[in-house]
mmCIF file of C-alpha atoms in Angstrom:
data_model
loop_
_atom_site.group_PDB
_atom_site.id
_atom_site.type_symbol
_atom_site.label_atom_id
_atom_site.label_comp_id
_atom_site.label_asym_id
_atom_site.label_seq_id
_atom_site.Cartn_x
_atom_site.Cartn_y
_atom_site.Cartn_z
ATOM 1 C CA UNK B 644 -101.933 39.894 24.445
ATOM 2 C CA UNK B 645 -100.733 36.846 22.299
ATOM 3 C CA UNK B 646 -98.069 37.104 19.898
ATOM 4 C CA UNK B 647 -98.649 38.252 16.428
ATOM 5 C CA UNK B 648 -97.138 36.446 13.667
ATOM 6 C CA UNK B 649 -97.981 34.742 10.709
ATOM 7 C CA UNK B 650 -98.212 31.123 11.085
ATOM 8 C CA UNK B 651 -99.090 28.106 9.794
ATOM 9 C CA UNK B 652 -102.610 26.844 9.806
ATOM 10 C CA UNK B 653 -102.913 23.859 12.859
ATOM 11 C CA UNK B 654 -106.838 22.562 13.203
ATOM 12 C CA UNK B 655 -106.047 20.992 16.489
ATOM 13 C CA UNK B 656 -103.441 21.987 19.520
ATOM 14 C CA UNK B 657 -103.023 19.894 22.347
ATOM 15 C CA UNK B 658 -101.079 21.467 25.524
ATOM 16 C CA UNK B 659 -99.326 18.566 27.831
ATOM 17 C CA UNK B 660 -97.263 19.567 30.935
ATOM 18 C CA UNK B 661 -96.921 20.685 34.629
ATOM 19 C CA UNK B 662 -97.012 23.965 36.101
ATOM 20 C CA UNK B 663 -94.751 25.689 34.624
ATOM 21 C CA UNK B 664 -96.971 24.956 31.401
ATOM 22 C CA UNK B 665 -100.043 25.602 33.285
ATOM 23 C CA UNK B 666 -99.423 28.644 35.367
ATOM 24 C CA UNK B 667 -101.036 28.244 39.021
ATOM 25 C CA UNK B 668 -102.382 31.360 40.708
ATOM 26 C CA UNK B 669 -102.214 34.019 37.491
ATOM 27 C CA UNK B 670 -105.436 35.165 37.156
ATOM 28 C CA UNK B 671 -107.785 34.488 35.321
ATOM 29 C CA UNK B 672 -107.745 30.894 36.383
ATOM 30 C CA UNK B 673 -109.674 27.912 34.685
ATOM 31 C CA UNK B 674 -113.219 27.450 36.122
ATOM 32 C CA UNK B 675 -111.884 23.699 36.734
ATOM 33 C CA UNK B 676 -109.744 24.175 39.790
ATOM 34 C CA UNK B 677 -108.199 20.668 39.850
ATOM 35 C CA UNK B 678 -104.941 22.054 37.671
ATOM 36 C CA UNK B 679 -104.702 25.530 37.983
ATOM 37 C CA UNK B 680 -104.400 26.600 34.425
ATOM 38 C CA UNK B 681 -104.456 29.867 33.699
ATOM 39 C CA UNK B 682 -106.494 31.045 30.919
ATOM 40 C CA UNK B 683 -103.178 33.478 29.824
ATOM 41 C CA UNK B 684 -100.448 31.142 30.401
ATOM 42 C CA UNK B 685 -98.455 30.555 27.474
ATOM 43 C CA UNK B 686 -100.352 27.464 25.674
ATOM 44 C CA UNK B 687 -103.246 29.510 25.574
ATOM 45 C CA UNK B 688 -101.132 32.432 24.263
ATOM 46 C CA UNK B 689 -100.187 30.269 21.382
ATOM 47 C CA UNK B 690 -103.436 29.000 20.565
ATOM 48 C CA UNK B 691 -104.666 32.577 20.008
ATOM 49 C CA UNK B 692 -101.717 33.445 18.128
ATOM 50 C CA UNK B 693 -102.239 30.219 15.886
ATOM 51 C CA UNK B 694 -106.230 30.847 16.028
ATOM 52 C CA UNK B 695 -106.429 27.029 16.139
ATOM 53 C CA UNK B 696 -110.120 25.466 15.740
ATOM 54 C CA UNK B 697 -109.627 23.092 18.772
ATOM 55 C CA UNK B 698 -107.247 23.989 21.860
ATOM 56 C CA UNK B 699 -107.029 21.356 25.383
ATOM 57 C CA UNK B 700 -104.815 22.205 27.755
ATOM 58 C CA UNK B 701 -104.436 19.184 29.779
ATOM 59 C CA UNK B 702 -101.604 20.552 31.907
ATOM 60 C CA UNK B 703 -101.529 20.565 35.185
ATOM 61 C CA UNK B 704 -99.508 21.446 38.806
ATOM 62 C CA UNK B 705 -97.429 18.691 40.154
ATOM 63 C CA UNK B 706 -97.353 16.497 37.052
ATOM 64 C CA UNK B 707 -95.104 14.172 36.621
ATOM 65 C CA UNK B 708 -93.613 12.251 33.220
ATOM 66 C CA UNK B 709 -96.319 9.323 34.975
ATOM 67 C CA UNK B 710 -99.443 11.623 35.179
ATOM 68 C CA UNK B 711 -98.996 11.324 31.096
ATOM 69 C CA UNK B 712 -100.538 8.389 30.740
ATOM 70 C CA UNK B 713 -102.287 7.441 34.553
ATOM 71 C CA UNK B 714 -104.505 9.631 36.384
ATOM 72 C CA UNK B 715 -103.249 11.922 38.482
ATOM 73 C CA UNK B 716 -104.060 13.246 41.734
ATOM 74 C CA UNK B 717 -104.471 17.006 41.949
ATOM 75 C CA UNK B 718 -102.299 18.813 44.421
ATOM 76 C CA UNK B 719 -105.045 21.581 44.967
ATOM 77 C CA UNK B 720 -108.306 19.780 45.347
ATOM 78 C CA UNK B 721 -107.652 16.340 45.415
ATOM 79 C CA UNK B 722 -110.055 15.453 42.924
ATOM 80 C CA UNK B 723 -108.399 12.868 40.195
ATOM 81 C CA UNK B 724 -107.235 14.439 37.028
ATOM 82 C CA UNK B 725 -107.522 12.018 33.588
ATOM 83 C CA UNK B 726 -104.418 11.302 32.029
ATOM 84 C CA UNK B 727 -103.029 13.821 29.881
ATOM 85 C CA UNK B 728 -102.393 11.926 27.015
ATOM 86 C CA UNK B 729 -106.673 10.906 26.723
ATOM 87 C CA UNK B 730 -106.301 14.616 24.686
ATOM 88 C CA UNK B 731 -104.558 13.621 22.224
ATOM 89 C CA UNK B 732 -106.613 12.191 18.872
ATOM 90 C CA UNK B 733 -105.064 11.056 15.467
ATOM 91 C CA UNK B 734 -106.120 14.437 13.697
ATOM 92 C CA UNK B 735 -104.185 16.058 16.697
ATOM 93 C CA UNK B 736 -101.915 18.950 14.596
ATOM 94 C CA UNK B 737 -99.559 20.138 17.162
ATOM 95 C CA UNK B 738 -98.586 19.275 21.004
ATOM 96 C CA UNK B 739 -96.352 20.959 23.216
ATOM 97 C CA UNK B 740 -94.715 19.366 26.170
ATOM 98 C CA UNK B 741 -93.118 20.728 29.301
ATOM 99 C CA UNK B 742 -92.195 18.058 32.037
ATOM 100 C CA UNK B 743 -89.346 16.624 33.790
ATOM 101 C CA UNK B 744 -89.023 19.390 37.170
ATOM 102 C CA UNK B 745 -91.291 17.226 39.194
ATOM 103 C CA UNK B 746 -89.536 13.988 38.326
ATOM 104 C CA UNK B 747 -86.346 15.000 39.445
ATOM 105 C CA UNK B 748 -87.162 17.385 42.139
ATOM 106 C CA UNK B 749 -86.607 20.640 41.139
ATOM 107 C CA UNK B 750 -88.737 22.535 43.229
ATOM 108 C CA UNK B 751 -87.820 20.561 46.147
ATOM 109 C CA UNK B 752 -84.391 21.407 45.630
ATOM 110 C CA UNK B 753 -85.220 25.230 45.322
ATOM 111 C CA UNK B 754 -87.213 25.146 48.349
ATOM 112 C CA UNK B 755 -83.601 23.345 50.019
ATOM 113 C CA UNK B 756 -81.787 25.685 48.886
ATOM 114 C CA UNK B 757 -83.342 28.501 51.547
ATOM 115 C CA UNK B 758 -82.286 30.111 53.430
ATOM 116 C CA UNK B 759 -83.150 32.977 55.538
ATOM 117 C CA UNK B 760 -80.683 33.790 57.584
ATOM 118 C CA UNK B 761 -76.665 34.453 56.923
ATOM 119 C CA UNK B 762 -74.274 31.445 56.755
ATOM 120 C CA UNK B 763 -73.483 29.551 59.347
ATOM 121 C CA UNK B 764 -77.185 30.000 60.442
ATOM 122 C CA UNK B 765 -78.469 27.561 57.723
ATOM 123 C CA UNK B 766 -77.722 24.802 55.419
ATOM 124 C CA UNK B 767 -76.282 24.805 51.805
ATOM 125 C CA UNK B 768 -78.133 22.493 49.348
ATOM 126 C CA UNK B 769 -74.655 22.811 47.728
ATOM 127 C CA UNK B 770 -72.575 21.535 50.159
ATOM 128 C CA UNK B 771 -75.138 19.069 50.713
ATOM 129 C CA UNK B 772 -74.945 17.689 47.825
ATOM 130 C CA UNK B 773 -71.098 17.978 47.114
ATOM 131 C CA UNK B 774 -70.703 14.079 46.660
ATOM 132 C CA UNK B 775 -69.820 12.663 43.930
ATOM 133 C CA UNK B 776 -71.783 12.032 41.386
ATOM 134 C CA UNK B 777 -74.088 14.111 42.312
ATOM 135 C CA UNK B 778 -77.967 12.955 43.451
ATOM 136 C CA UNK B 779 -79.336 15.116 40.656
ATOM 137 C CA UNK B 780 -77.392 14.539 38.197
ATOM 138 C CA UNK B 781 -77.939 11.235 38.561
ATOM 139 C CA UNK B 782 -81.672 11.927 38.564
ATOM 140 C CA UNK B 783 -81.695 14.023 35.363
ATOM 141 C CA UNK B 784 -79.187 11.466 33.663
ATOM 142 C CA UNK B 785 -81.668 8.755 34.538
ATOM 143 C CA UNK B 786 -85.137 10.576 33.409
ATOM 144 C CA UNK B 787 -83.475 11.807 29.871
ATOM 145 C CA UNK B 788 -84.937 8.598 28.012
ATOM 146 C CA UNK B 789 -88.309 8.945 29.249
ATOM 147 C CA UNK B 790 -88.298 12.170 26.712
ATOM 148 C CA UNK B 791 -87.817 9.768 23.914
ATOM 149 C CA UNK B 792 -90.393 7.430 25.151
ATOM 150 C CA UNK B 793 -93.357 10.424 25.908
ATOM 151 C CA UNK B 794 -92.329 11.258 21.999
ATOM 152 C CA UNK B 795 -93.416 7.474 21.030
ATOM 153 C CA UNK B 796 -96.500 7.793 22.756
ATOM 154 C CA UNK B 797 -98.052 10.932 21.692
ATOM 155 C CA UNK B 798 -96.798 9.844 18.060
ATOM 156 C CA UNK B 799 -98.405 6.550 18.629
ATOM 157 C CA UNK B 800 -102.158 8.578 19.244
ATOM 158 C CA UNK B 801 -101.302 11.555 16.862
ATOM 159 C CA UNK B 802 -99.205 10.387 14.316
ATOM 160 C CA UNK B 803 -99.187 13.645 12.107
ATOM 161 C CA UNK B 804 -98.415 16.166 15.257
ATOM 162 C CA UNK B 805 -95.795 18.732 15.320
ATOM 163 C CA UNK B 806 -94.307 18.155 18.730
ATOM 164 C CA UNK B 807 -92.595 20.895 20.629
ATOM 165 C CA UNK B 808 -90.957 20.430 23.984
ATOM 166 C CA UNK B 809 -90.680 23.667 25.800
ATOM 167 C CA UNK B 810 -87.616 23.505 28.341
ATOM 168 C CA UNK B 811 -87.518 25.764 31.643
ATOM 169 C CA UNK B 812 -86.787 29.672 32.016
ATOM 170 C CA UNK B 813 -83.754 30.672 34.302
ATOM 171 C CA UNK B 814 -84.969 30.127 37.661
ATOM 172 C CA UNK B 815 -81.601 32.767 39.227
ATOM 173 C CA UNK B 816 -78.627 34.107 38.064
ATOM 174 C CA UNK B 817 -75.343 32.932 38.871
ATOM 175 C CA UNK B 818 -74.470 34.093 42.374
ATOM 176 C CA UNK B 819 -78.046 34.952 43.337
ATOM 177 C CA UNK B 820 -79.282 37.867 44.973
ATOM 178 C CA UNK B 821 -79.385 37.179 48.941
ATOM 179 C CA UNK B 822 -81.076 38.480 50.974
ATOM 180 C CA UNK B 823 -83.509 39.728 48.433
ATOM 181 C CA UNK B 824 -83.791 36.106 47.179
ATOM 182 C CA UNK B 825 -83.085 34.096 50.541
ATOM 183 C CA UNK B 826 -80.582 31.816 48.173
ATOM 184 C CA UNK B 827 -77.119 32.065 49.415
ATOM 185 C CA UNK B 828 -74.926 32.827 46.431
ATOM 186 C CA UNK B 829 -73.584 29.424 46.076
ATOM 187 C CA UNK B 830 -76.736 27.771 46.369
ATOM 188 C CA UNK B 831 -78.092 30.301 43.738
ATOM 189 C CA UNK B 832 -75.418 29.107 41.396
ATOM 190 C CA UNK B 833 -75.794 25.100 41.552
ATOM 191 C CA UNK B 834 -79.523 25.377 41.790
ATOM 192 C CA UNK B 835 -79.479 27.017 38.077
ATOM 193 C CA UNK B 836 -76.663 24.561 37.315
ATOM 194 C CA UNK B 837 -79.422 21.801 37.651
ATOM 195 C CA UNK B 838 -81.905 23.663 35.573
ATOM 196 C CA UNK B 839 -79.589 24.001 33.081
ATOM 197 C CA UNK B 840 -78.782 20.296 33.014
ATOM 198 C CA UNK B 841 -82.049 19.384 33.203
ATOM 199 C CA UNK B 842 -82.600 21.636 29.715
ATOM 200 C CA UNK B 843 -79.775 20.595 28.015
ATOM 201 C CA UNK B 844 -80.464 16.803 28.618
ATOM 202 C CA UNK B 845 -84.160 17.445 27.376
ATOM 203 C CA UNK B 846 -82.775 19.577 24.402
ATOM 204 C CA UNK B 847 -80.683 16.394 23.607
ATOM 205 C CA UNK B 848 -83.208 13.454 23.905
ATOM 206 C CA UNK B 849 -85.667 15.271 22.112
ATOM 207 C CA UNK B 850 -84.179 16.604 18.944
ATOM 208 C CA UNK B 851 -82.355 12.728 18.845
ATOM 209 C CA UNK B 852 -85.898 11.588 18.840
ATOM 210 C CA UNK B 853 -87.366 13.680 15.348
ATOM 211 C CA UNK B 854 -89.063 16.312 17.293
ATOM 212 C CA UNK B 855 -88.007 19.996 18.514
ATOM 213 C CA UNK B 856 -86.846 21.757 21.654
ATOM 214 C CA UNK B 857 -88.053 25.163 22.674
ATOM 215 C CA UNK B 858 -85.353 27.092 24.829
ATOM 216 C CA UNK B 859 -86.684 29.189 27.007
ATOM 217 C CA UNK B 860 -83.084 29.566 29.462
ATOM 218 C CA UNK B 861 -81.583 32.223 26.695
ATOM 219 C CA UNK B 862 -84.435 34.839 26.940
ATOM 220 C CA UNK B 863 -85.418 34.601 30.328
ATOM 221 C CA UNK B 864 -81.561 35.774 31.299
ATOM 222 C CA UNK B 865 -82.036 38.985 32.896
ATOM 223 C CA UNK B 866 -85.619 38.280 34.149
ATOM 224 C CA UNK B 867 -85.093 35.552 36.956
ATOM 225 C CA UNK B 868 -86.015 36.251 40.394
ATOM 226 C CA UNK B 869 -83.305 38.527 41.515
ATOM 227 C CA UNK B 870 -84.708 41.158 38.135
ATOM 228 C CA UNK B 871 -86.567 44.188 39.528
ATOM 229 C CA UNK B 872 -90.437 43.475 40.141
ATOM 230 C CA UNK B 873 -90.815 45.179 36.747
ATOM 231 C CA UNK B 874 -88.412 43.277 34.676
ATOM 232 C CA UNK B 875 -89.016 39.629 36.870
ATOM 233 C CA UNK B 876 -90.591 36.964 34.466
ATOM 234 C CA UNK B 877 -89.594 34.067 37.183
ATOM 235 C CA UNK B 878 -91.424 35.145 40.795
ATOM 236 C CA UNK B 879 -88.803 33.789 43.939
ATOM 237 C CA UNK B 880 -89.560 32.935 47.429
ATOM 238 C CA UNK B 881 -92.289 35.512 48.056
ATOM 239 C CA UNK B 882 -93.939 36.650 44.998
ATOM 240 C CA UNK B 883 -94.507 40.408 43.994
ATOM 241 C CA UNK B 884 -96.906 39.263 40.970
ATOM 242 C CA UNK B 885 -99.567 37.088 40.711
ATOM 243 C CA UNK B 886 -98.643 33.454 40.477
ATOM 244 C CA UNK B 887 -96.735 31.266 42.961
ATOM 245 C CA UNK B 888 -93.206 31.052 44.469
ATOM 246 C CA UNK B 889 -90.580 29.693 42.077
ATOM 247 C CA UNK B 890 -92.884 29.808 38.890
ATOM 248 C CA UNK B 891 -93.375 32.341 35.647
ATOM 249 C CA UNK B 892 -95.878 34.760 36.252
ATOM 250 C CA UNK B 893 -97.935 36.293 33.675
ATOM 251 C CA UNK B 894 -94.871 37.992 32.010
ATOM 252 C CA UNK B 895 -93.200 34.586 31.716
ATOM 253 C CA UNK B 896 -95.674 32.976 30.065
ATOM 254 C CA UNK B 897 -96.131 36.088 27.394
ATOM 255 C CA UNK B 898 -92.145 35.340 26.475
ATOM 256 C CA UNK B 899 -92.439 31.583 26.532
ATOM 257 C CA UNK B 900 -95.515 31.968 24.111
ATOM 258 C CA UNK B 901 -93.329 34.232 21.949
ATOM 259 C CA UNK B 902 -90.564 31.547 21.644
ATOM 260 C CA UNK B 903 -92.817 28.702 21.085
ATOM 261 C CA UNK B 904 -94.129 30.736 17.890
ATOM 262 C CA UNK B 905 -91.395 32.067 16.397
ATOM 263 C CA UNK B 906 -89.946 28.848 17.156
ATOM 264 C CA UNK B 907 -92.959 27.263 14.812
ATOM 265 C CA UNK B 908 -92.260 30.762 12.284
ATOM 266 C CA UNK B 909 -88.625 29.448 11.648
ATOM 267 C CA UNK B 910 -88.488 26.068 11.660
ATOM 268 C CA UNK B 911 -91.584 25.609 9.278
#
């Protein structure tokens, strides 16, 4: 069920992102396979709750800050995907934006940070990447301008959009949850430390840019992977939802849809 508020009126609401914006494998999926939207991930949430006239999701799984503007290729068909930004028109009233995991490897650094059996029997993405600086940080650092610049862009096609950019949920608690997530503990604790700075960096380049941040890290504490299946908004290694490993299921995306429009009830 979308969220129920009273809102302002928007003609036109154009969804950009990856998959964490387009939410691969919850049911019911788009009838164009190329992205795996799901029909109740959180930009359509919002679009119901908003009851806007025109809504494009132009998310899609494995995007990239690139896949923006150039065609992309899609991970789960291989058919070529248009560039996200052909959505956006000058009478475009709101955009939301969720992007930056792919670019500096976020889910490749999850799936590193496995492990399935007890240390010594494994590696620790932390200890692997104990030298300083640190790879990631370095990667995050070095993406946070491209946030100003995808701001320029969609301001430079819809000049009069609200823009919103929706950062990511907790992924794990501090300390983890092994074996039930096969994270060790200090794994666990420097793989959220990335998400973090990934969020805070966005939050940052963003707002210094004129438009708003969504934070989704607060709420989602509590309902990472290690929650019971009943409380879990963020699925782990083996989901017990519908969805895909490492991703918001359904539940997710009802709580990031919630923040995105009170977030539009408060600041408006």
């Amino acid at each position: 069920m979308a969220p129920a508020a009273a809102q302002p009126a928007y003609d036109s609401y154009v969804a950009l992102g990856d998959s964490f914006v387009a939410g691969p494998g919850i049911p019911p999926q788009s009838t164009s396979a190329e992205c795996g939207r799901s029909e109740v991930n959180y930009p359509s949430l919002v679009a119901d709750a908003l009851g806007v006239d025109e809504f494009i999701d132009a998310s899609c799984g494995g995007a990239v800050s690139e896949d923006l503007q150039g065609q992309q290729i899609s991970i789960l068909t291989r058919a070529t995907v248009p560039p996200q930004y052909d959505a956006l028109r000058p009478d475009t009233g709101l955009v939301t934006v969720g992007i930056g995991g792919n670019d500096i490897g976020l889910v490749q650094l999850a799936i590193a940070c496995t492990n399935f059996a007890s240390a010594p029997h494994g590696t620790s993405c932390a200890e692997s990447n104990s030298e300083r600086p640190d790879s990631f940080d370095l990667a995050i650092d070095a993406f946070a301008p491209e946030y100003g610049t995808i701001i320029d862009e969609i301001r430079a096609r819809s000049p009069h959009a609200r823009i919103l950019f929706v950062g990511y949920p907790t992924g794990i608690r501090d300390g983890g949850c092994f074996p039930e997530q096969q994270i060790w503990p200090q794994d666990a604790t420097y793989l959220q430390s990335k998400i973090d700075r990934l969020n805070t960096v966005m939050a940052q380049q963003v707002v210094a840019a004129g438009a708003e941040f969504v934070d989704l890290r607060t709420s989602t504490i509590g309902h990472d992977s290690c929650a019971t299946p009943d409380e879990r908004w963020m699925e782990g290694i083996v989901p017990t939802s519908p969805g895909i490993p490492l991703h918001p299921n359904a539940a997710g995306h009802r709580n990031a849809a919630e923040q995105v429009v009170s977030s539009l009830s408060v600041n408006d």
